[in-house]
Amino acid sequence: MEIKQFKYSRDNFGYLVFSGQEALAIDAGAVGPMNQFARENQLKIKFVTNTHLHQDHTCGNPAMLEKTNAQFLDCKTLKAGQVIELAGESVEVIPTPGHTLDCISFAAGDFLVTGDTLFNGTVGNCFSGDLDAFFHSIKRLTAYPAKTKIYSGHDYVEDSMKYARIIEKENPHIDAYLKSYDPEKVVSTLDDEFKVNPYIRFNAPEIQDLLKQKNLPSSTEQERFKAMMEVY
Ligand SMILES: [Fe+2]
């Protein structure tokens, strides 16, 4: 399974996930470039879907559906473990509520498409208000192998690392993370995220110490995640 990232608007990302000649468009905001890429690579866009229903992610749906014969998969109707087949290979649907309750991530090959749940360097705002759900979603995503690549819904890398440095001034990994940042192809691995992303570092001794110093609840990982989300 392969993936191609498309930047649109200021910092949004959409994706073509493809195998053989068949492709799935996720958050198809970059309608023109996606279709051009599909043409150049003899791909047929079979399905169009979204990571969640925020307008900046769904804005390309009408034009993409008009330009292709693709089937629209409403992310609200996708179920846990459901599989989208592309040329005999599978993209798995992973419900990841938290940012919104309808957030979906997708797993295929060695990568995850994480929408506004997990970004490169940070996590999404908890607009649903359900931090417990968000915690379980983050646990679900971070349980994938360390080499798993993270393709997210926005490029927030530079601001995220400025903020990570405020939280963990001494973190030696932030410089290397920024050095490997390429705005033309924004991707990191879970391993990278465990080194710099303060919101998934709730088991790192540095974050545990920080929470203790601030007298915040820190005895379980769920408490630590919630404390990080509430305070930072
Ligand atoms: Fe969003």
XYZ file of N, CA, C and O in Angstrom, residues 8-139:
528
model
N -3.047 21.534 1.115
C -3.985 22.510 0.550
C -4.366 23.508 1.625
O -4.069 23.304 2.804
N -5.038 24.589 1.194
C -5.310 25.710 2.090
C -3.987 26.118 2.746
O -2.946 26.038 2.123
N -4.018 26.514 3.999
C -2.780 26.975 4.616
C -1.920 25.797 5.067
O -0.739 25.711 4.751
N -2.540 24.881 5.771
C -1.733 23.811 6.372
C -2.457 22.465 6.401
O -2.068 21.575 7.124
N -3.544 22.340 5.611
C -4.281 21.064 5.600
C -3.568 20.010 4.754
O -2.932 20.341 3.750
N -3.762 18.762 5.140
C -3.280 17.647 4.338
C -4.422 16.724 3.925
O -5.283 16.389 4.741
N -4.404 16.326 2.658
C -5.246 15.246 2.175
C -4.340 14.153 1.644
O -3.133 14.379 1.446
N -4.907 12.979 1.396
C -4.086 11.836 0.998
C -4.748 10.989 -0.078
O -5.967 10.812 -0.070
N -3.929 10.470 -0.963
C -4.341 9.349 -1.799
C -3.619 8.124 -1.260
O -2.381 8.110 -1.189
N -4.397 7.142 -0.836
C -3.843 5.853 -0.418
C -4.137 4.916 -1.577
O -5.277 4.865 -2.059
N -3.123 4.213 -2.063
C -3.361 3.426 -3.273
C -2.567 2.126 -3.324
O -1.521 1.976 -2.699
N -3.142 1.207 -4.063
C -2.523 -0.092 -4.296
C -2.894 -0.483 -5.715
O -4.050 -0.296 -6.118
N -1.921 -1.013 -6.457
C -2.194 -1.320 -7.861
C -2.714 -0.065 -8.545
O -2.107 0.996 -8.458
N -3.882 -0.184 -9.156
C -4.454 0.960 -9.895
C -5.598 1.628 -9.129
O -6.297 2.457 -9.682
N -5.812 1.223 -7.867
C -6.977 1.707 -7.126
C -6.586 2.605 -5.957
O -5.652 2.294 -5.212
N -7.335 3.712 -5.825
C -6.978 4.693 -4.793
C -8.178 5.091 -3.944
O -9.327 5.051 -4.391
N -7.851 5.462 -2.724
C -8.807 6.010 -1.764
C -8.379 7.438 -1.483
O -7.211 7.678 -1.136
N -9.287 8.403 -1.678
C -8.969 9.801 -1.357
C -9.494 10.102 0.045
O -10.679 9.905 0.322
N -8.595 10.555 0.915
C -8.980 10.914 2.288
C -8.806 12.427 2.437
O -7.722 12.951 2.208
N -9.856 13.134 2.810
C -9.838 14.595 2.951
C -9.332 15.240 1.648
O -8.240 15.805 1.584
N -10.189 15.150 0.641
C -9.794 15.453 -0.743
C -9.805 16.942 -1.098
O -10.245 17.330 -2.179
N -9.303 17.777 -0.204
C -9.315 19.225 -0.475
C -8.525 19.640 -1.698
O -8.875 20.607 -2.375
N -7.448 18.907 -1.985
C -6.603 19.251 -3.135
C -7.122 18.526 -4.374
O -6.429 17.690 -4.965
N -8.327 18.851 -4.798
C -8.998 18.084 -5.855
C -8.168 18.033 -7.139
O -7.950 16.949 -7.698
N -7.700 19.193 -7.600
C -6.933 19.264 -8.854
C -5.661 18.426 -8.790
O -5.475 17.501 -9.585
N -4.768 18.732 -7.829
C -3.522 17.967 -7.738
C -3.747 16.468 -7.513
O -3.017 15.638 -8.048
N -4.771 16.109 -6.758
C -5.040 14.675 -6.532
C -5.424 13.994 -7.842
O -4.938 12.905 -8.155
N -6.276 14.654 -8.614
C -6.701 14.058 -9.888
C -5.548 13.997 -10.880
O -5.425 13.035 -11.636
N -4.726 15.030 -10.859
C -3.557 15.027 -11.744
C -2.626 13.863 -11.400
O -2.178 13.121 -12.283
N -2.373 13.697 -10.103
C -1.513 12.592 -9.664
C -2.127 11.249 -10.060
O -1.426 10.350 -10.530
N -3.450 11.139 -9.883
C -4.132 9.887 -10.232
C -3.984 9.611 -11.726
O -3.677 8.492 -12.140
N -4.172 10.670 -12.542
C -4.038 10.516 -14.006
C -2.629 10.062 -14.365
O -2.426 9.109 -15.106
N -1.636 10.785 -13.826
C -0.243 10.499 -14.178
C 0.178 9.095 -13.761
O 1.093 8.521 -14.326
N -0.472 8.580 -12.736
C -0.079 7.257 -12.232
C -1.113 6.176 -12.553
O -1.079 5.103 -11.952
N -1.988 6.508 -13.493
C -3.042 5.554 -13.915
C -3.806 4.972 -12.729
O -4.057 3.771 -12.650
N -4.153 5.854 -11.791
C -4.933 5.401 -10.631
C -6.391 5.753 -10.825
O -6.719 6.843 -11.317
N -7.242 4.853 -10.407
C -8.667 5.132 -10.403
C -9.053 5.423 -8.951
O -8.827 4.593 -8.062
N -9.600 6.633 -8.718
C -10.037 6.967 -7.362
C -11.380 6.277 -7.128
O -12.400 6.671 -7.678
N -11.333 5.212 -6.349
C -12.530 4.365 -6.147
C -13.407 4.856 -5.004
O -14.615 4.657 -5.018
N -12.735 5.431 -3.977
C -13.478 5.852 -2.791
C -13.022 7.238 -2.351
O -11.856 7.605 -2.508
N -13.974 7.971 -1.775
C -13.676 9.273 -1.162
C -14.197 9.217 0.267
O -15.349 8.813 0.494
N -13.356 9.581 1.221
C -13.819 9.604 2.615
C -13.102 10.704 3.392
O -12.343 11.492 2.804
N -13.380 10.762 4.682
C -12.825 11.829 5.518
C -12.369 11.279 6.868
O -12.886 10.269 7.336
N -11.441 12.019 7.466
C -11.017 11.653 8.825
C -12.038 12.129 9.857
O -12.106 11.582 10.948
N -12.774 13.173 9.525
C -13.886 13.672 10.348
C -14.605 14.731 9.540
O -14.176 15.081 8.435
N -15.688 15.249 10.100
C -16.555 16.080 9.265
C -16.320 17.592 9.402
O -17.188 18.373 9.033
N -15.171 18.011 9.909
C -14.884 19.454 9.903
C -14.733 19.922 8.450
O -14.142 19.235 7.615
N -15.242 21.135 8.237
C -15.352 21.657 6.877
C -14.011 21.701 6.131
O -13.960 21.446 4.925
N -12.931 22.019 6.846
C -11.642 22.094 6.151
C -11.196 20.712 5.654
O -10.288 20.615 4.830
N -11.807 19.655 6.135
C -11.468 18.295 5.683
C -12.449 17.764 4.627
O -12.077 16.926 3.820
N -13.677 18.272 4.673
C -14.698 17.752 3.752
C -14.896 18.635 2.518
O -15.634 18.263 1.605
N -14.221 19.809 2.492
C -14.520 20.812 1.455
C -14.310 20.286 0.030
O -14.957 20.754 -0.906
N -13.438 19.295 -0.139
C -13.174 18.787 -1.490
C -14.130 17.694 -1.935
O -14.117 17.305 -3.112
N -14.970 17.200 -1.025
C -15.826 16.049 -1.374
C -16.687 16.275 -2.615
O -16.670 15.440 -3.527
N -17.462 17.393 -2.667
C -18.375 17.536 -3.818
C -17.645 17.541 -5.154
O -18.037 16.813 -6.078
N -16.554 18.321 -5.254
C -15.838 18.404 -6.533
C -15.181 17.071 -6.873
O -15.171 16.645 -8.034
N -14.631 16.405 -5.862
C -13.973 15.121 -6.125
C -14.983 14.084 -6.592
O -14.720 13.321 -7.528
N -16.157 14.085 -5.977
C -17.188 13.107 -6.372
C -17.744 13.431 -7.751
O -18.108 12.534 -8.515
N -17.768 14.729 -8.068
C -18.254 15.119 -9.382
C -17.270 14.725 -10.479
O -17.658 14.309 -11.564
N -15.970 14.833 -10.176
C -14.937 14.575 -11.185
C -14.625 13.091 -11.361
O -13.934 12.705 -12.292
N -15.046 12.266 -10.407
C -14.717 10.836 -10.470
C -16.015 10.033 -10.345
O -17.062 10.591 -10.046
N -15.902 8.738 -10.538
C -17.068 7.884 -10.266
C -16.925 7.240 -8.894
O -17.471 6.174 -8.626
N -16.158 7.911 -8.032
C -15.852 7.305 -6.729
C -17.097 7.154 -5.875
O -18.057 7.913 -5.989
N -17.015 6.150 -5.002
C -18.075 5.924 -4.019
C -17.736 6.747 -2.779
O -16.578 6.742 -2.321
N -18.713 7.448 -2.221
C -18.481 8.236 -1.008
C -18.702 7.369 0.213
O -19.750 6.750 0.374
N -17.692 7.302 1.059
C -17.819 6.563 2.316
C -17.933 7.599 3.435
O -16.942 8.229 3.798
N -19.125 7.789 3.952
C -19.364 8.763 5.013
C -18.671 8.263 6.281
O -18.982 7.171 6.770
N -17.727 9.054 6.794
C -16.936 8.563 7.933
C -17.812 8.274 9.152
O -17.439 7.488 10.014
N -18.988 8.891 9.196
C -19.895 8.627 10.332
C -20.455 7.215 10.296
O -20.910 6.699 11.316
N -20.425 6.584 9.125
C -20.992 5.237 9.012
C -19.900 4.159 9.020
O -20.211 2.972 9.005
N -18.628 4.579 9.036
C -17.554 3.579 9.034
C -17.441 2.966 10.420
O -17.566 3.655 11.429
N -17.200 1.672 10.452
C -17.187 0.939 11.723
C -15.781 0.454 12.061
O -14.968 0.214 11.165
N -15.526 0.265 13.348
C -14.233 -0.249 13.805
C -13.897 -1.551 13.100
O -14.739 -2.439 13.023
N -12.684 -1.633 12.595
C -12.234 -2.867 11.968
C -12.690 -3.048 10.538
O -12.241 -3.962 9.846
N -13.593 -2.174 10.094
C -14.041 -2.249 8.692
C -12.834 -2.065 7.776
O -11.907 -1.321 8.099
N -12.888 -2.751 6.651
C -11.747 -2.728 5.753
C -12.169 -2.146 4.405
O -13.238 -2.470 3.895
N -11.359 -1.243 3.885
C -11.596 -0.704 2.546
C -10.569 -1.383 1.642
O -9.362 -1.273 1.887
N -11.035 -2.088 0.635
C -10.119 -2.869 -0.202
C -9.678 -2.099 -1.431
O -10.498 -1.505 -2.134
N -8.382 -2.106 -1.661
C -7.811 -1.488 -2.856
C -6.932 -2.532 -3.524
O -5.903 -2.924 -2.950
N -7.344 -2.993 -4.674
C -6.578 -3.995 -5.427
C -6.135 -5.152 -4.537
O -4.972 -5.546 -4.548
N -7.040 -5.648 -3.718
C -6.745 -6.815 -2.887
C -6.020 -6.507 -1.592
O -5.799 -7.394 -0.770
N -5.612 -5.238 -1.395
C -4.976 -4.860 -0.134
C -5.966 -4.077 0.715
O -6.941 -3.522 0.200
N -5.674 -4.004 2.017
C -6.662 -3.462 2.952
C -6.242 -2.159 3.617
O -5.086 -1.995 4.011
N -7.213 -1.276 3.772
C -7.070 -0.098 4.631
C -8.060 -0.321 5.770
O -9.248 -0.535 5.527
N -7.556 -0.291 6.998
C -8.432 -0.571 8.140
C -8.938 0.720 8.771
O -8.195 1.695 8.903
N -10.199 0.703 9.151
C -10.840 1.848 9.799
C -10.658 1.734 11.316
O -10.962 0.691 11.900
N -10.138 2.807 11.920
C -9.961 2.829 13.375
C -10.689 4.046 13.932
O -10.236 5.181 13.736
N -11.797 3.856 14.607
C -12.448 5.010 15.221
C -11.525 5.612 16.292
O -10.996 4.885 17.128
N -11.298 6.932 16.202
C -10.425 7.593 17.182
C -11.110 8.863 17.700
O -10.672 9.974 17.420
N -12.195 8.695 18.456
C -12.925 9.852 18.965
C -12.084 10.666 19.946
O -11.205 10.124 20.613
N -12.379 11.953 20.017
C -11.659 12.829 20.946
C -11.678 14.253 20.415
O -12.365 15.122 20.934
N -10.933 14.488 19.323
C -10.975 15.806 18.670
C -12.439 16.125 18.349
O -12.958 17.169 18.722
N -13.099 15.206 17.649
C -14.566 15.174 17.548
C -14.964 13.722 17.809
O -14.104 12.836 17.778
N -16.232 13.482 18.020
C -16.640 12.099 18.303
C -16.645 11.247 17.035
O -16.614 10.022 17.111
N -16.672 11.893 15.855
C -16.713 11.114 14.608
C -15.328 10.925 13.981
O -15.224 10.488 12.837
N -14.269 11.214 14.710
C -12.923 11.095 14.127
C -12.567 9.639 13.822
O -12.769 8.749 14.644
N -12.005 9.463 12.645
C -11.565 8.148 12.179
C -10.094 8.248 11.800
O -9.666 9.256 11.241
N -9.331 7.211 12.113
C -7.987 7.091 11.545
C -7.998 5.873 10.626
O -8.914 5.052 10.677
N -6.985 5.799 9.787
C -6.889 4.697 8.835
C -5.511 4.063 8.956
O -4.508 4.792 9.052
N -5.473 2.731 8.937
C -4.200 2.012 9.021
C -4.019 1.178 7.771
O -4.944 0.469 7.342
N -2.834 1.281 7.174
C -2.519 0.462 6.001
C -1.005 0.366 5.896
O -0.303 1.301 6.294
N -0.529 -0.754 5.367
C 0.917 -0.912 5.202
C 1.650 -0.546 6.471
O 1.289 -0.984 7.562
N 2.647 0.353 6.342
C 3.420 0.750 7.526
C 3.049 2.160 7.974
O 3.866 2.871 8.538
N 1.819 2.580 7.693
C 1.468 3.955 8.063
C 0.061 4.077 8.642
O -0.786 3.193 8.492
N -0.151 5.210 9.308
C -1.467 5.592 9.827
C -1.810 6.959 9.271
O -0.942 7.834 9.178
N -3.078 7.148 8.902
C -3.587 8.479 8.561
C -4.434 8.897 9.749
O -5.452 8.269 10.054
N -3.975 9.935 10.452
C -4.508 10.202 11.792
C -5.368 11.458 11.897
O -5.823 11.798 12.998
N -5.571 12.164 10.768
C -6.452 13.335 10.788
C -6.057 14.333 11.864
O -4.871 14.644 12.032
N -7.051 14.824 12.616
C -6.772 15.814 13.661
C -6.690 15.172 15.042
O -6.848 15.833 16.065
N -6.452 13.854 15.068
C -6.283 13.158 16.349
C -4.835 13.261 16.804
O -4.542 13.811 17.860
N -3.925 12.743 15.973
C -2.492 12.796 16.284
C -1.783 13.531 15.162
O -1.847 13.122 14.006
N -1.123 14.629 15.533
C -0.335 15.391 14.558
C 1.134 15.035 14.707
O 1.548 14.434 15.701
N 1.926 15.491 13.762
C 3.378 15.381 13.890
C 3.791 16.473 14.888
O 3.807 17.650 14.563
N 4.019 16.082 16.114
C 4.488 17.026 17.140
C 3.472 17.402 18.190
O 3.823 17.974 19.218
N 2.196 17.123 17.949
C 1.184 17.479 18.950
C -0.040 16.587 18.748
O 0.010 15.616 17.984
N -1.120 16.898 19.448
C -2.390 16.197 19.211
C -3.457 17.255 18.960
O -3.227 18.453 19.195
N -4.634 16.842 18.535
C -5.696 17.787 18.217
C -6.336 18.370 19.467
O -6.161 17.861 20.576
N -7.069 19.446 19.286
C -7.888 19.982 20.372
C -8.996 18.986 20.690
O -9.539 18.351 19.783
N -9.353 18.912 21.968
C -10.412 17.979 22.367
C -11.766 18.695 22.303
O -12.372 18.998 23.324
N -12.237 18.930 21.066
C -13.505 19.653 20.909
C -14.701 18.835 21.417
O -15.733 19.396 21.747
N -14.562 17.513 21.460
C -15.686 16.687 21.951
C -15.847 16.835 23.464
O -16.903 16.514 24.001
N -14.793 17.276 24.145
C -14.831 17.365 25.602
C -14.588 16.023 26.285
O -14.526 15.954 27.506
N -14.432 14.956 25.492
C -14.281 13.615 26.056
C -12.803 13.205 26.079
O -12.324 12.525 25.166
N -12.113 13.625 27.141
C -10.675 13.334 27.226
C -10.393 11.852 27.448
O -9.331 11.358 27.075
N -11.345 11.128 28.067
C -11.154 9.679 28.241
C -11.156 8.990 26.882
O -10.305 8.144 26.604
N -12.115 9.378 26.028
C -12.153 8.812 24.672
C -10.874 9.158 23.923
O -10.280 8.306 23.244
N -10.434 10.397 24.061
C -9.208 10.845 23.374
C -8.017 10.001 23.837
O -7.203 9.544 23.029
N -7.938 9.777 25.149
C -6.844 8.966 25.693
C -6.841 7.574 25.053
O -5.800 7.092 24.599
N -8.007 6.935 24.992
C -8.060 5.588 24.428
C -7.705 5.601 22.933
O -7.093 4.661 22.426
N -8.087 6.666 22.249
C -7.722 6.792 20.829
C -6.208 6.905 20.671
O -5.617 6.261 19.792
N -5.598 7.720 21.519
C -4.136 7.886 21.458
C -3.438 6.568 21.801
O -2.466 6.172 21.147
N -3.956 5.850 22.791
C -3.372 4.547 23.143
C -3.452 3.583 21.957
O -2.519 2.844 21.660
